[in-house]
Amino acid sequence: MTTTFDPQVYKSTTRRQWQDAAEAWHRWGPLIEDWLGAATRRMLDAAGISAGSRVLDVAAGAGGQTLAAAHRAGPAGHVLATDISPAILAYAERSARDAGLSNVAVLELDGERLDVPEASFDAVISRVGLIYFPDQQAALAGMRAALRPGGRVAAVVYSGADRNGFFSLPVGIIRRRAALPPPLPGQPGPFSLGAPGAAQEVFARAGFHDITVDAVDSPVRLPSAADCVRFERESFGALHQMLAGLSEAERDDAWAEITAELAAFEGPEGFVGPCEMLVVSATR
């Protein structure tokens, strides 16, 4: 099957999918923070966020990492959470307010067009967002411009598909059933920066230096494979995008096969889905 990738259509679809999935991503927040907590802490450390830091959060989603950064930055600091989906940003704003954090602001922005003052942030973070940008160089150029000289950027991305069975297995099944070709080099996708050396090359090309990549074991722990499928089915916009061309019955069949295959990760401790994140950090 031959398809032509249209970045504008892709971004429009992505925005719509995250508008639809916003409530579910927020509702699954406790699981997400448990799953991504270690990688998030490593990201904030790598970005050098401390009291008084001014932080830009790109593709902030429902804001779990936004709040963590705001706690570190403290009353003298500030965090600006940006996302292409206003619906999901509303949850980030509400969560900050509920947590009593007055140092958080939200702004609807395309991550490839970061319209913020130049050199105005000490740190830029992005958790599981950069991988889905059609033009990663545009996104990184905007992040670099937003940083003061010597400022740090840090991003959480997936490593290779072979180390992320909880996600790569559903992706493979859906690709086969929907007759979708694998993404070409340079196209967005969950594992677009997971190959050895890929993240370093992309950040270096954007003009960053002192680039480091740290692997963080990040298993997804749930009572059963069926619970993992419910999590992914409700809140993973990328999978919804891939399933869009199938009928409702075909989508149900795909999820049934995914549930059966993910059962291989069930054991005495329940479902433990293999996942490895990379924390990529660099200096302007």
GROMACS .gro file of N, CA and C in nm, residues 28-41 127 217-222:
model
   63
   28TRP      N    1  -0.662   0.894   3.349
   28TRP     CA    2  -0.560   0.793   3.372
   28TRP      C    3  -0.432   0.853   3.431
   29GLY      N    4  -0.439   0.978   3.473
   29GLY     CA    5  -0.322   1.049   3.522
   29GLY      C    6  -0.241   0.975   3.629
   30PRO      N    7  -0.304   0.918   3.732
   30PRO     CA    8  -0.225   0.848   3.834
   30PRO      C    9  -0.142   0.734   3.777
   31LEU      N   10  -0.198   0.657   3.684
   31LEU     CA   11  -0.121   0.550   3.620
   31LEU      C   12  -0.007   0.609   3.538
   32ILE      N   13  -0.036   0.715   3.462
   32ILE     CA   14   0.065   0.776   3.376
   32ILE      C   15   0.182   0.827   3.459
   33GLU      N   16   0.153   0.889   3.574
   33GLU     CA   17   0.261   0.940   3.658
   33GLU      C   18   0.342   0.827   3.720
   34ASP      N   19   0.275   0.716   3.753
   34ASP     CA   20   0.348   0.600   3.804
   34ASP      C   21   0.438   0.542   3.694
   35TRP      N   22   0.383   0.530   3.575
   35TRP     CA   23   0.455   0.474   3.459
   35TRP      C   24   0.573   0.563   3.419
   36LEU      N   25   0.550   0.692   3.407
   36LEU     CA   26   0.651   0.785   3.356
   36LEU      C   27   0.723   0.863   3.465
   37GLY      N   28   0.696   0.832   3.591
   37GLY     CA   29   0.753   0.909   3.700
   37GLY      C   30   0.905   0.911   3.702
   38ALA      N   31   0.968   0.794   3.686
   38ALA     CA   32   1.115   0.789   3.691
   38ALA      C   33   1.176   0.867   3.575
   39ALA      N   34   1.119   0.851   3.455
   39ALA     CA   35   1.172   0.924   3.340
   39ALA      C   36   1.148   1.073   3.354
   40THR      N   37   1.036   1.111   3.413
   40THR     CA   38   1.006   1.253   3.434
   40THR      C   39   1.107   1.315   3.529
   41ARG      N   40   1.135   1.248   3.639
   41ARG     CA   41   1.234   1.301   3.734
   41ARG      C   42   1.370   1.315   3.668
  127ARG      N   43   0.762   1.585   2.723
  127ARG     CA   44   0.746   1.445   2.763
  127ARG      C   45   0.658   1.372   2.661
  217ASP      N   46   1.418   0.238   3.253
  217ASP     CA   47   1.320   0.130   3.252
  217ASP      C   48   1.188   0.183   3.305
  218SER      N   49   1.080   0.167   3.227
  218SER     CA   50   0.951   0.228   3.261
  218SER      C   51   0.836   0.132   3.238
  219PRO      N   52   0.833   0.018   3.307
  219PRO     CA   53   0.726  -0.079   3.283
  219PRO      C   54   0.588  -0.024   3.314
  220VAL      N   55   0.491  -0.068   3.237
  220VAL     CA   56   0.351  -0.031   3.260
  220VAL      C   57   0.288  -0.141   3.345
  221ARG      N   58   0.247  -0.105   3.466
  221ARG     CA   59   0.196  -0.205   3.560
  221ARG      C   60   0.046  -0.186   3.581
  222LEU      N   61  -0.030  -0.292   3.553
  222LEU     CA   62  -0.175  -0.291   3.568
  222LEU      C   63  -0.220  -0.430   3.612
   0.00000   0.00000   0.00000
